[in-house]
Structure formats: structure tokens, C-alpha cells
Amino acid sequence: MLSYKQNPDPSGLHSRRCMNRKKDKGFEICINNINFQRKSVIGYVELTIFPTVMNLNRIKLNSKQCRIYRVRVNDLEAPFIYNDPTLEVCHHESKQRNLNYFSSAYTAAVSAVDPDAGNGELSIKVPSELWKQGDEMKVMKVYIEFSLDQPKGGLHFVVPDVDGSMAERAAHVFSFGNQNSTRFWFPCVDSYSELCTWKLEFTVDASMVAVSCGDLVETVYTHDMRKKTFHYMLPIPTAAPNISLAVGPFEILVDPYMHEVTHFCLPQLLPLLKQTMSYLHEIFEFYEEILTCRYPYSCFKTVFVDEAYVQVSSYASMSIFSTNLLHSGMIIDQTPVTRRCLAQALAQQFFGCFISRMSWSDEWVLKGISGYIYGLYLKKTFGVNEYRHWIKEELDKIVEYELKMGGVLLHPTFSGGKEKDNPTPHLHFSIRHPHTLSWEYYKMFQCKAHLVMRLIENRISMEFMLQVFNKLLSLASTASSQKYQSHMWSQMLVSTSGFLKSISNVSGKDIGPLIKQWVDQSGVVKFFGSFAFNRKRNVLELEIRQDYTSSGTQKYVGPIKVTVQELDGSFNHTLQIEENSLKHDIPCHSKSRRNKKKKIPLMNGEEVDMDLSAMDADSPLLWIRIDPDMSILRKVEFEQADFMWQYQLRFERDVVAQEEAISALEIFPTPASRLALTDILEQDQCFYKVRIQACFCLAKIANSMMSTWTGPPAMKSLFTRMFCCKSCPNIVKTNNFINFQSYFLQKTMPVAMALLRDVQNLCPKEVLNFILDLIKYNDNRKNKFSDNYYRAELIDALTNSLTPAISINNEVRTVDNLNTDVRLILEEITRFLNMEKLLPSYRNTITVSCLRAIRMLQKNGHIPSDPSLFKSYAQYGHFVDVRIAALEAVIDYTRVDRSSSELQWLLDLVQNDPVHYIRHEILSMLAKNPPFTKAADSLLCNEALVDQLWKLMNSGTCHDWRLRCDAVNLYYTLFGLTRPSCLPLPELGLVLNLKEKKAVLNPTIKSEQGPGGPERPGLTVVLAFPTQEEEDIDMDTVHDSQAFIYHHLNMLERPSTPDITLFQLFALIFTGKEPSSVEQAMLSMPGTPMPTLSKESTSSKHGDHHHHHHHHEHKKKKKKHKHKHKHKHKHESKDKDRDSHAFSNSPASGRSIRSPSLSD
Amino acid sequence: MADSVVMGSGSFNSGSRSGSSKTSTSPTENYQLARRRTLQVVVSSLLTECGFESAEKVAVETLTEMMQSYITEVGRCAKATCEHTARSTPTLSDVVVTLVEMGFNVDTLPVYAKRSQRMVITAPPVTNAPVVPKALMAGQKRTHPSYIPGHFPEFPDPHTYIKTPTFREPVSDYQVVREKAASQRRDVERALTRFMAKTGETQSLFKDDISAFPLISAKPSAIPYLSALLPSELELQSLEETDSSEQDDQTDTENNPSHIIQDDQSADKENVVLPPGGVVPTGKANEENMIDNPYLRPVKKPKVRRKK
């Protein structure tokens, strides 16, 4: 049981926003029972509110999927309404199937419960006795008892199916969610901008540990000594979404360097935890040093859990990680990855947890700053090369995404709040709320945010940048120690304007244009560059054009840096990109007559000898770079001669330049390119990622040069020289991975070599044998590192070597007609996969590679295509990486073989798999590798599928914001924005355009009853209404009108409505039991006959009944109530079909149960 | 006395005595047969002496067996007695003690030996004395050097102490060693996985021939992350080995020495960038007691008055 209490801090919290009529400042949660067997949680919350308006008569809170037993305000029972429009976005009977419609309805639904707008799912009526008190601005305490039963979101239970006690089974539970998702596990104001202090209490089994935010004050046994209660106190004002919880039989490790830092992992993993956490203190030191600010919380906890939702999630003073980040000291590849994750988590502790955001549109500041300081950490720890490589990678990613999908807008402003003013009309979702965003978009959003921070740094210098951060942090920490009444807490929230003001105060610089360009506006810049050298004038004529018309692009006006490497040295020029000028003349410094002996000075001051014979004798230009510092979010396509790229590759010391040169050289398959690449490959001073990239480029070039290629296959002799024995060049040395650079190269070269093809477009026999020999002679006995990643890449190399089988009249693939090479490959794969069962490798990398290889064999027609193997590996209970690899194969199979049964199987998994991450991955992999697209017809595309997917996103995924957006994404990929073409043409029907108050024939939407559906007297009813209610109806979406119409259809068909059951239910809830007997109450409730009604409840029953009818007469005068109405309609129709017992099974849970006396 | 033991063991041959062809028996057997025959004659004469005129073969045989057993027992016990007194050859007194122990009245023996009607039986013919196989002589025995007195034992055969190097060229060719190690490992792995595949459930890639390329079927586990994250025992074991043999690695000639040196240099560089973690500062263990971490504090007992 978990009980949590937002502590009534005597100092109140004032509302910053007038919209919100309440201000909570203290929150107390108490969870007093967590049942792993039943996966349920019982607890209560108590929040202290300082009304900021007169006559506070209704309090709105966020709560999803919690069963609420009772609500009391200052010890008085308070009636409440529970209404969640996001449960079912569009009315379930609606036949509407277009995505535009869904998106707007979904956005409206999320807005309707948006805490930042003062809304919430749970509406509590303040007892009238307290109204007066409200006038006097007194404190109100709201006490809510609730429970959760098998939560689908918010809290995740992991209960392995083995024998033993829960602790022995390593059963654990943790909170998770995308953005503000705390409402899934307790009622709260689920907003990043509502801060309050916290007191948290968790009573758990004595063998378990409850880890939560804030300081652990004490741990106390319960009276029976079988459980203990963890008391946490978080005095720093914190928003509810930053509260988390993890409970399990964790092993505890106190950080040996920082005793206030505690690490938790699942049983048996302690050695890994020690290894993994051994460098955390360095990250702490780094951030504290650059921010010149102490870590804001008095303690920090890291918890590693299984089946994590995301790899890293940060909460106030704690972070939850995936247990799969843990590694032993033998693992090379995972180590930097894990370090990065830790660094990210810690950066978010400062910006994201401690400093929260004013509103969703300020999110970019937090993500930007945390991403930016994380980048600084990367620079310090992994080196400048790694950092620049990372920046380039991120830049390429965002550019690619924006050019493909349309712009990413960091700081959207919504004027007026109408759908019409959508700032991003190119997207199939709304960016109005974090919960409506596609996951991919959000990732790109974060990526762009930190890149923009870097741009700001370029503009104002890093020193000022860090000063700004320091200022934000010190203001916040001063504020955090103040009492609520001091009105200081808003300093802990960052806003775009506040941040920009800080920048201008600190640096004195105006970064307005920069912000306007990259923050207020979406899109990236696309440059095309070319040049000519004017020998007469000794001038470089540079032409830079822009494409600002395609989607995702914008026009750039302003300075741009160009670096020209001449014979006499490297020179920087700053050009102004203006409206009409494309050409820029840059005077050259060197004469083309060159002194043969002279060394050539480089940008970094180094002087080198170059063989200048390749270059144009008339020109002094060695190479030219546009925007070398990546100070514009841009894509540059620059044309220069192949020899210039080669010089750039060999002699430019910037890894970004080298990488650009390598990608440019792909289209110059010449011996000179080959030589340049080979030289780079061999140079061990060169950054290893550049060398890796060179491998792949070399393979491509070799394939283009196939007919003229001389000597052994590309890279073979190089590999032999570097990694094979001197005495017997066909045998690889025993593994020694102590030098990581050569380790990575040794891993990659075979993979790249396998891409080589001969004249028949087959992988050369020599290469295949070479790789098979590497596998055969691989010997790791003397190595202190594990070779699992290396072996996995050797399997990948085998996969890469596969080419399509020559098919003889489509015969069935059998063992006998297996190609000999393929037989060898298959033997290796079989052996590897089988060995893995006996000696599993770290993260089962080898199984993952084997599965990919088998799919490739199937796809190329060497072995029969069959998904059953993959389906067995995709089952719950395999390691998550293996499952993903297997699912990827099934998805690929689904597309290639157009199998509807596999697609169905996948969609079932999306609905039923216990692991949220898997569900998410299935949908996003399906969207990436779709079985069909809107562009092409497919047998798979049928009405049933449309309905299924629609249902999935409409109501099937209401417990997970991310999953719902994934479903939307998939729907978009498969069917596009409009009505799917596979649906039968809608029947002609009349639709009301209620806005314009007229009925129109609508060809696209509406009233498709389906071919077999009963004929309803739709027309008459529909026509009847406008006359009746012309003045009153104010609905701005079709959605509303539909609900409205359906409601009336129901009313017509079933004139009498037995509402009694509903009222009885409420009677039960409000009769009230003693607070201590909540549990009993809950247990006795299901299926028990209603107790006799108390007077109080009887009266409320009448009240409601009365109200109910009243309600129908005065329909929807208030927009606010429209969702409520909708649900009411639905329930009325349902109620008729159910008996009272069935209905009483769901007291105050889930579906919109209304309290009787509250609605006007 | 030792002979009697040998004789006893020969008794199992008695069955074949009558029909045995001389050619098929070994010298030792012949010797034993002769003794046995003599014993039989003795028994027969004793019977005659007692007044029997004839006896069944079986009876004679039984009596012979009893007699032989008796004599054998006397021999064995006498030998034991003698060895008990740290000697190797039994003396008369040993035999006397033995006979006494076996409940025989020794005093009656001289009288019995000198009785008048006794018959004298000739000793068994020593035609086929057992031939002790001659030890193989290998080489010339060394004579004692001058400083060793002649009564010391002789040198043993030279082959017992002379080192004779059997020179078979050991496989030192690097290529062959690696080849062998690789194929050996591969064979072991293949055999093992085949075995596992044969004895358990399998999955197949082909529908026509399920036995080709059998894959051990994938079994979900309740806690999959444990096997995926924890290093296998094999890896841990080899890690320990490498740790202890780290020094050896430096001089390992298996790889080309020049490369090793190169690798080590670069290794040092690498360590600067990514220092291997887990090096806990010394003295941490002592501080452990002083760490004040709320999670390490003891759990409190519930307060007596703790009412809701």
C-alpha cells in the first residue's frame, strides 16, 4: 500500500495563474498497501490548498484509472465527478475514420483535462459549508482515498513467474510515464508548473525497499513487524510529475565517493552495479563545477529496474534506469553508452527536476540546457572529437527529420487557442500538448533544443552561458528555501521569456534574431554551394544558394563562415547571406605559383608536407568549407573537385570535415580516393569513428570500381597487417582488446568487407572465407574483455555477405539445394545460436545477430520464409533486445509476405504484452517498415484493420500517452490523413453543420451505419434538432454533433431510462464508512447488494435525478460540460442493458461516474 | 613353506589331472601336478595303513584336499609367526607354535613318525621344476666403481636409470597449434550443441528436413535479464586466469613481440581516456562503518501509541 500526502506546509503556495482557482502547496501521499500478487495499490492523498479566488466551489484534479473511494474537504464529505474524455477520444459508435478528425478530437480531449488550464478529470465540489471559508482565503485540505487495481499505466509491476516469496522472485514496481503521467497512480495536480512540498509514506513488505523522492526520514515497522513504512520528506517545492516511486527487494549500494548517493539494483546484480556506478562521482563533480552550484537535493538515488519504459527517467532527487544498462568490467561497448545515460539523467536533475517549466511551450529551454550541459560532459570525458562527431550526428538527424517530416517548432505559441491556429499544419498530430506528440518528433525536439543552446553559446560565449545557468539555479535555490507565502516559488519555473531576459542581462547581447529564427520558427536551412577560381583576379567566386521552399526548410539571412585552405594557409571569411546575393568574391592570399618545398600551414597551426601533384596547377585552393563550426542548423551540399575532398580528408584535422569528405568521396570511385581512404584507415592517430566510416566508404568505392580494382579485396591486406599473425597471415591474432580504437576497427572492418561484391554481384569467395576464418580462429581466452560484440559483428558480416539466391522456378527451399557457401554460413549461425543457449553472451548480442542473419537468409530465398522461429523468440520472457530483433523480423516478414495473420499477431501483442517498451517498439517499427502504405493498395488494407487500429488509438491505448501517439503515427503511415481508401464509400447522409446552423450533404464523414447495420431513422431525427435547439447548440466539432445526434437516437429508441442503479451506487460511496475501513469497504463492494440509503444519499439521489432531466432540457449551455454530456449519453444507453449488480462492480472507477449533486 | 602356498593354489587344477595331456601343461603346472599326485599317494598309503582296502575316488580326493588345506594352513601360519618376529624364513619353532595353535599335540609327533608300519614314499619326481623366467637383460650392468665395496648390491639394469630421450618433434608450429585449438573447440562445441539439440526440443529452419541445422528451441525464462547481464562462469574464470597471467602476457611469444609492445603503449594512452572503474580508494572499507546513509540505518520499532 502506498499512501502519499502532499504535506500541508504551513506556508501556502500562491497561485500564479488566475485560471487556476486553487493553489496547492503541500501534498501528502500515503500508500499503505502494495499487493504484488494482485498488482494493486491502496492509499490516500491529502493536499493543502490555498484558494486564491473568492468562492472556490469546485476543485479540479488530475486522476486516471484510480478508483476513488471518498473525498473529503476539511473533514467534510465532498461529492465529486470523474470524467476522462481521453479514455475514448471519439464516440465509440462513430464511424468517423479520418485522422484529422481524430487529432483534433484528441487534442480537445487532452485540453479538457489539462491542469495548466485549470482542468482535470476529477472535479470535486467544495461543500457549501466551506464556501464562506473560501472567501476568507483559508487553507483547504482535500483528502482523497483511492486504489489502483492492475494499473495499465503510471505504475508497472514486474512479477516474475517463479517460486518463492515476492522478494525472492525479484518482484518490483515502479512509476513511469511520458511527461506528466503521475495522475495515473495518484490524484494530483499533474502539472510541471504546480509546485508543492511533499511528504510521502509507503508501507511495504519488510523484505522490500521503497525508494522515492526526497529524504528518507525514517523507516518504521508496522505493529505486526511484517511490513515497514518508509517516510520521505521533500522540502524542495516540486511538481507532481517529478514524483516517482520504486519498490522492490533491491540491493543497496552506498556510493563509495558520495555517501548521500545511494544506488539500488535487483537481486544478484550488485557486482554489476558497483562497476557501473564507479564513475558517477566524476559526472557529479563535472556538473557542479561548470554550473558552480551544488547539486540541489540533499540526496540522490538511482534505481535500476527491469522492463523499464525508457532507458533513463529523471525525477526529483532520483532517477530510474533500465537494468539493462548495468554491465561488468569486461564489457567495452556498453560502458560509454551507460555513462552517457547517467550523465543525461544527472543533467536533468538540475534542469527538468529541480528547475521545472512554466508551460509546455517552455519545455525547449529545459531540454536544451540539460542537453547542452550533457554535451559539455561528453566533450570533457570522451574528447573533442567525440563531441564534434556527436554534434554533427545530431545535426544530421534533425536536418533529415525536418526535411522529411516538416519542421520542428521549439516554442509554439497558440493564439486564441483554436485549432485553426495550428502552428504546425504539416504534422498529423498537434504539438499543443506533450501527450499528443509523436515520440519521434519529441526526440527530434530535444535534439534541436540542445543544438539551439549551442548556437546561443556560439553567440554569447560559453562563459556567459554558464553564468546564465548559474543564475537560474541560484534564484531557484533561494526560492526553494522560502515559504510558500513569499511568492518566490515561481523562480523555480523557467520560461522562455525569463530565460531570454537572463541571457540579455548577463551577456548584454541581443539574441532576438537567433531566437526568432530557430526557436519561434520551424525548419532548417538547405544550402547548395559551388565555386570557381578566377585566376586573373586571384579571387574565389563562391556561390551559395538556398532552398527555402521545400517542406521543413526556412530562409536564412545573416552571417556565414567560410574556411578556405590555400597553399599559404587557412583563412576564415565571414560572408553575409542576403536576400538577393548568391555570389561572394573571396580574395585569395596565395599565388598559384608554388614553392615545391614549402610546408603548408593548417588551421591549427600545424605545418605539413603535402603531395601537391594532384591539384590544379592554376589554383591555390586546397579545400573550402562552408559553416565549419556548424553554427547554423543546416544541410550543405557543396561541390568541389575530388582531389579537394581527398586533401580535406587527409589533412583537415577536424573530424567533421573528415566525415564530410568521406561521404563526398563516395561518388568519386577513383584510385586516388581509394588511397586517401586507405591511408586514413591505417592512421592510428585518426579518430576511430572516422576510420570506421572510411571502411564503409571504401567498400562502396570498391564496388563501383569493380572492373578496375587490382589487388586483394579492399581492406583485406590492411586487416591482415593490423590484426593477423605475422607468421601466418590467414590466422587472426588471439584477441586483445586493450586498445579500444583498434578493437572498434577490428569489429567493423569485416562488416564493411562483407559488403564487397564481385562482377556477378556476389560477395567474393575470398572475403567470405576470410570472415569464416576469423570466426574459426577467434580465440578470446587471453583477453580481459568479452568478445561478444565482436562475435556478433562477425555474424553481421556474414549477414552482409548474403545476396539473393538464384531461384529456379520458385521451387520450395530445401536442405538439399542449399548453396554451399550458404550452408557454411548457416552452420556457423546454428552453432552460435545453440551455444548461446548454453553460454549466453552479454545482452544476448549473438542471438540478436543470429536472428537478423536468419531473417536475411529467408528474405534472400536461401531458406524457407517462416516467422515461427521469430515468434518464439519474441515471446515474453526473452531478453528485451532479443525480442526486439525477433519482432523486427516478424514485421519484415509481414511486409514481404503480406501476412495478415502475422499483422494480427503483432497488433494483439501491442494490446497485451506486459512490457510497455515492447508495445511501443512494435508500433514504431511497424511505422518504419509498414506492411503497406497509403500510396499503394494492399490486400492487408481492409475495413477490419482500419477499425482495429482506430479502436486502438481511440480507446485501446488510453493508459499510455506514448503508445497512443505511436498508434496515431502508424495509422498515418498506413492510411494518411484522410479517410482510408479501403473503406466503402460512405452512404449519402445528411450532416448538420451546426455552426452554420444548416444541414448539408456530407460525402466524407458521418452516419455510416455499416452495410449490415440497422436502419435508423437518422434523417428525421437529425433534421428535427436544429429547429428545436437552434439557439442553444454551440458545438464546434463534428464530434460533438455526432455525440449529440446519437444521444438523441438513443433517447428516441429507449424512452425510459432506469437511472436508479446509478444513484444507488453513489449512495454507497457517499454514505461513507470510517476512514480506517477503506479496505473493507472496497472488498465488500463488488457484487454486494446496496446498503440501505441514508437520508443524505436519498436526498442527493433525488437531486441528481431531478438534475438529470433538467440537464437534458437545457442542453449544453456550457461548453465546459460537453464531454461530460457525451459520457452520460453513453452510460445511459449502457445502463439499460445491465443489471444493477453488474454496474455496482465498478464503483467510482474508470468510466465517468458522476456524483449526484454536482453538475451545475 | 612358501611352496605349500603355491601347492594350494594348484588344487584347482586337480579336475583336469586325469585326462590332461602333458603337452598342454606348463612346467609350473606339471610341478604342481606332481606334488599333488604325491599327496594322493600319501593319502592312499595312510588309508592302507588304517586298513582300508579300497576307496572311492571322490573320498580320496576329499581327503587329499583336506590334507592339502591343512598343510597349507600350517605353512601360512608359520610364515605369519615368523614374520611377526621380523624374520623372513620360518624356523622349526615357528612350525611348532603353529601346530600348537592349531590344536595339534606336538608331543605325539615323534612317536607317530617313528611308528613301525609306516610306509616310505619317494619324493615326487622333480622332472619339471618351475622355471623362473629370466629377467631380460638390457645392456651391460655397470660394475661397482672402486670406492664401493663389492658386497653392496649390484647396479640394476641400465634401462632403469639411464635417460633415453625419445625424440618426437613437438608441434611448435604456431599455425598448426592454432588450427588444432580452433578445430578442437569447434568440434567440442558442435558435438555439445548437437547433443543438446538431440536431447531437447528443437526448432528447424527447414520444413522438409527437420534434423538439418537443428536449433535448440527458445525457452522464455522468468528473469531473462539475469543470464543476459551477468557474465557467465566461464568468462569469470577466464578473467581470473588473465588477471593472474597478466605478467605472462607481456612476454607471451604467441603473438609477434613487436605488436605486443605497440599494444601496451596504446593501452596506456587508452587508460587515460577511459580509466577502468571500480578502483575504490583504499581505506574505504574502514569508513564503511561511519557512512551515514538513511538506507543503512536500522528499521525503527513501531511507536506504542500510533493511532490514526
Short mmCIF file of N, CA and C in Angstrom, two decimals, chain A residues 183-253:
data_model
loop_
_atom_site.label_atom_id
_atom_site.label_comp_id
_atom_site.label_asym_id
_atom_site.label_seq_id
_atom_site.Cartn_x
_atom_site.Cartn_y
_atom_site.Cartn_z
N ARG A 183 -0.69 11.39 -12.70
CA ARG A 183 -2.13 11.21 -12.45
C ARG A 183 -2.56 9.75 -12.59
N PHE A 184 -1.73 8.94 -13.24
CA PHE A 184 -2.09 7.53 -13.40
C PHE A 184 -2.00 6.77 -12.10
N TRP A 185 -1.22 7.28 -11.16
CA TRP A 185 -1.09 6.49 -9.92
C TRP A 185 -1.49 7.20 -8.65
N PHE A 186 -1.73 8.47 -8.70
CA PHE A 186 -2.46 9.08 -7.58
C PHE A 186 -3.09 10.38 -8.05
N PRO A 187 -4.15 10.79 -7.43
CA PRO A 187 -4.79 12.03 -7.84
C PRO A 187 -3.91 13.20 -7.43
N CYS A 188 -3.71 14.11 -8.34
CA CYS A 188 -2.82 15.22 -8.06
C CYS A 188 -3.08 16.32 -9.08
N VAL A 189 -2.38 17.40 -8.94
CA VAL A 189 -2.40 18.40 -10.00
C VAL A 189 -1.21 18.09 -10.87
N ASP A 190 -1.47 17.42 -11.97
CA ASP A 190 -0.39 16.81 -12.74
C ASP A 190 0.24 17.81 -13.70
N SER A 191 0.81 18.84 -13.12
CA SER A 191 1.37 19.88 -13.98
C SER A 191 2.80 20.16 -13.54
N TYR A 192 3.63 20.50 -14.51
CA TYR A 192 5.02 20.81 -14.18
C TYR A 192 5.14 22.18 -13.51
N SER A 193 4.08 22.95 -13.55
CA SER A 193 4.20 24.29 -13.01
C SER A 193 3.55 24.44 -11.64
N GLU A 194 2.94 23.39 -11.14
CA GLU A 194 2.34 23.46 -9.81
C GLU A 194 3.29 22.84 -8.80
N LEU A 195 3.96 23.69 -8.07
CA LEU A 195 4.95 23.16 -7.14
C LEU A 195 4.34 23.04 -5.75
N CYS A 196 4.82 22.08 -5.03
CA CYS A 196 4.44 22.00 -3.63
C CYS A 196 5.46 21.12 -2.91
N THR A 197 5.40 21.14 -1.61
CA THR A 197 6.30 20.28 -0.85
C THR A 197 5.60 18.95 -0.62
N TRP A 198 6.39 17.95 -0.32
CA TRP A 198 5.84 16.60 -0.30
C TRP A 198 6.21 15.84 0.96
N LYS A 199 5.24 15.07 1.37
CA LYS A 199 5.52 14.09 2.41
C LYS A 199 5.00 12.77 1.88
N LEU A 200 5.83 11.81 1.82
CA LEU A 200 5.43 10.55 1.19
C LEU A 200 5.64 9.40 2.16
N GLU A 201 4.67 8.52 2.18
CA GLU A 201 4.77 7.37 3.08
C GLU A 201 4.42 6.12 2.31
N PHE A 202 5.26 5.14 2.39
CA PHE A 202 5.00 3.90 1.67
C PHE A 202 5.16 2.74 2.62
N THR A 203 4.12 1.95 2.75
CA THR A 203 4.22 0.78 3.61
C THR A 203 4.39 -0.44 2.72
N VAL A 204 5.48 -1.10 2.89
CA VAL A 204 5.78 -2.23 2.01
C VAL A 204 6.20 -3.41 2.85
N ASP A 205 6.26 -4.54 2.20
CA ASP A 205 6.70 -5.76 2.84
C ASP A 205 8.10 -5.54 3.44
N ALA A 206 8.35 -6.20 4.55
CA ALA A 206 9.62 -5.97 5.25
C ALA A 206 10.83 -6.34 4.40
N SER A 207 10.64 -7.19 3.41
CA SER A 207 11.77 -7.59 2.59
C SER A 207 12.00 -6.63 1.43
N MET A 208 11.18 -5.62 1.33
CA MET A 208 11.27 -4.71 0.18
C MET A 208 11.81 -3.36 0.63
N VAL A 209 12.23 -2.59 -0.37
CA VAL A 209 12.66 -1.23 -0.12
C VAL A 209 11.80 -0.33 -0.98
N ALA A 210 11.33 0.76 -0.41
CA ALA A 210 10.59 1.74 -1.22
C ALA A 210 11.50 2.94 -1.43
N VAL A 211 11.77 3.24 -2.67
CA VAL A 211 12.63 4.37 -2.99
C VAL A 211 11.75 5.44 -3.61
N SER A 212 11.84 6.63 -3.07
CA SER A 212 11.03 7.70 -3.63
C SER A 212 11.80 9.01 -3.52
N CYS A 213 11.13 10.08 -3.85
CA CYS A 213 11.79 11.37 -3.91
C CYS A 213 12.01 11.93 -2.51
N GLY A 214 13.05 12.71 -2.38
CA GLY A 214 13.30 13.39 -1.13
C GLY A 214 14.12 12.57 -0.16
N ASP A 215 14.14 13.04 1.08
CA ASP A 215 14.96 12.39 2.10
C ASP A 215 14.17 11.31 2.80
N LEU A 216 14.83 10.20 3.01
CA LEU A 216 14.22 9.15 3.81
C LEU A 216 14.37 9.57 5.26
N VAL A 217 13.26 9.89 5.89
CA VAL A 217 13.34 10.39 7.26
C VAL A 217 13.51 9.23 8.22
N GLU A 218 12.66 8.24 8.05
CA GLU A 218 12.81 7.08 8.91
C GLU A 218 12.07 5.90 8.30
N THR A 219 12.42 4.75 8.79
CA THR A 219 11.76 3.53 8.37
C THR A 219 11.23 2.87 9.63
N VAL A 220 9.95 2.59 9.64
CA VAL A 220 9.35 2.07 10.87
C VAL A 220 8.59 0.80 10.55
N TYR A 221 8.75 -0.18 11.41
CA TYR A 221 7.98 -1.41 11.25
C TYR A 221 6.52 -1.16 11.59
N THR A 222 5.65 -1.92 10.96
CA THR A 222 4.26 -1.90 11.40
C THR A 222 4.16 -2.74 12.66
N HIS A 223 3.01 -2.73 13.28
CA HIS A 223 2.91 -3.40 14.56
C HIS A 223 3.14 -4.89 14.46
N ASP A 224 2.72 -5.48 13.35
CA ASP A 224 2.93 -6.92 13.23
C ASP A 224 4.36 -7.23 12.78
N MET A 225 5.16 -6.23 12.57
CA MET A 225 6.57 -6.38 12.19
C MET A 225 6.74 -7.05 10.82
N ARG A 226 5.68 -7.18 10.08
CA ARG A 226 5.82 -7.84 8.79
C ARG A 226 5.99 -6.84 7.66
N LYS A 227 5.72 -5.62 7.97
CA LYS A 227 5.87 -4.59 6.95
C LYS A 227 6.63 -3.44 7.55
N LYS A 228 7.14 -2.59 6.67
CA LYS A 228 7.73 -1.38 7.21
C LYS A 228 7.27 -0.19 6.39
N THR A 229 7.29 0.93 7.03
CA THR A 229 6.83 2.15 6.38
C THR A 229 8.02 3.06 6.14
N PHE A 230 8.17 3.47 4.91
CA PHE A 230 9.22 4.42 4.55
C PHE A 230 8.62 5.82 4.55
N HIS A 231 9.20 6.69 5.35
CA HIS A 231 8.72 8.06 5.40
C HIS A 231 9.68 8.96 4.64
N TYR A 232 9.17 9.60 3.62
CA TYR A 232 10.01 10.51 2.86
C TYR A 232 9.51 11.93 3.02
N MET A 233 10.44 12.85 2.95
CA MET A 233 10.09 14.26 3.06
C MET A 233 10.83 14.99 1.95
N LEU A 234 10.10 15.74 1.18
CA LEU A 234 10.74 16.50 0.12
C LEU A 234 10.42 17.98 0.34
N PRO A 235 11.31 18.68 1.01
CA PRO A 235 11.00 20.08 1.35
C PRO A 235 11.17 21.04 0.17
N ILE A 236 11.83 20.59 -0.87
CA ILE A 236 12.01 21.47 -2.02
C ILE A 236 10.74 21.41 -2.87
N PRO A 237 10.16 22.56 -3.17
CA PRO A 237 8.92 22.55 -3.94
C PRO A 237 9.11 21.81 -5.26
N THR A 238 8.25 20.88 -5.50
CA THR A 238 8.41 20.00 -6.65
C THR A 238 7.06 19.78 -7.31
N ALA A 239 7.09 19.66 -8.63
CA ALA A 239 5.85 19.42 -9.35
C ALA A 239 5.51 17.93 -9.28
N ALA A 240 4.23 17.63 -9.31
CA ALA A 240 3.79 16.23 -9.18
C ALA A 240 4.40 15.31 -10.24
N PRO A 241 4.56 15.75 -11.49
CA PRO A 241 5.13 14.82 -12.47
C PRO A 241 6.57 14.42 -12.16
N ASN A 242 7.22 15.16 -11.27
CA ASN A 242 8.58 14.79 -10.91
C ASN A 242 8.65 13.88 -9.70
N ILE A 243 7.50 13.36 -9.30
CA ILE A 243 7.48 12.44 -8.16
C ILE A 243 7.47 11.01 -8.71
N SER A 244 8.23 10.16 -8.09
CA SER A 244 8.25 8.79 -8.56
C SER A 244 8.40 7.84 -7.38
N LEU A 245 8.31 6.59 -7.71
CA LEU A 245 8.37 5.56 -6.68
C LEU A 245 8.91 4.28 -7.29
N ALA A 246 9.74 3.60 -6.55
CA ALA A 246 10.16 2.26 -6.96
C ALA A 246 10.20 1.40 -5.71
N VAL A 247 9.57 0.25 -5.79
CA VAL A 247 9.55 -0.66 -4.65
C VAL A 247 10.00 -2.03 -5.11
N GLY A 248 10.91 -2.60 -4.38
CA GLY A 248 11.34 -3.94 -4.74
C GLY A 248 12.37 -4.43 -3.74
N PRO A 249 12.78 -5.68 -3.88
CA PRO A 249 13.79 -6.22 -2.96
C PRO A 249 15.19 -5.80 -3.41
N PHE A 250 15.41 -4.51 -3.47
CA PHE A 250 16.63 -4.01 -4.09
C PHE A 250 17.86 -4.28 -3.23
N GLU A 251 18.96 -4.48 -3.92
CA GLU A 251 20.25 -4.49 -3.22
C GLU A 251 20.70 -3.04 -3.15
N ILE A 252 21.28 -2.69 -2.03
CA ILE A 252 21.60 -1.29 -1.77
C ILE A 252 23.10 -1.08 -1.84
N LEU A 253 23.51 -0.07 -2.57
CA LEU A 253 24.93 0.27 -2.62
C LEU A 253 25.05 1.76 -2.33
#
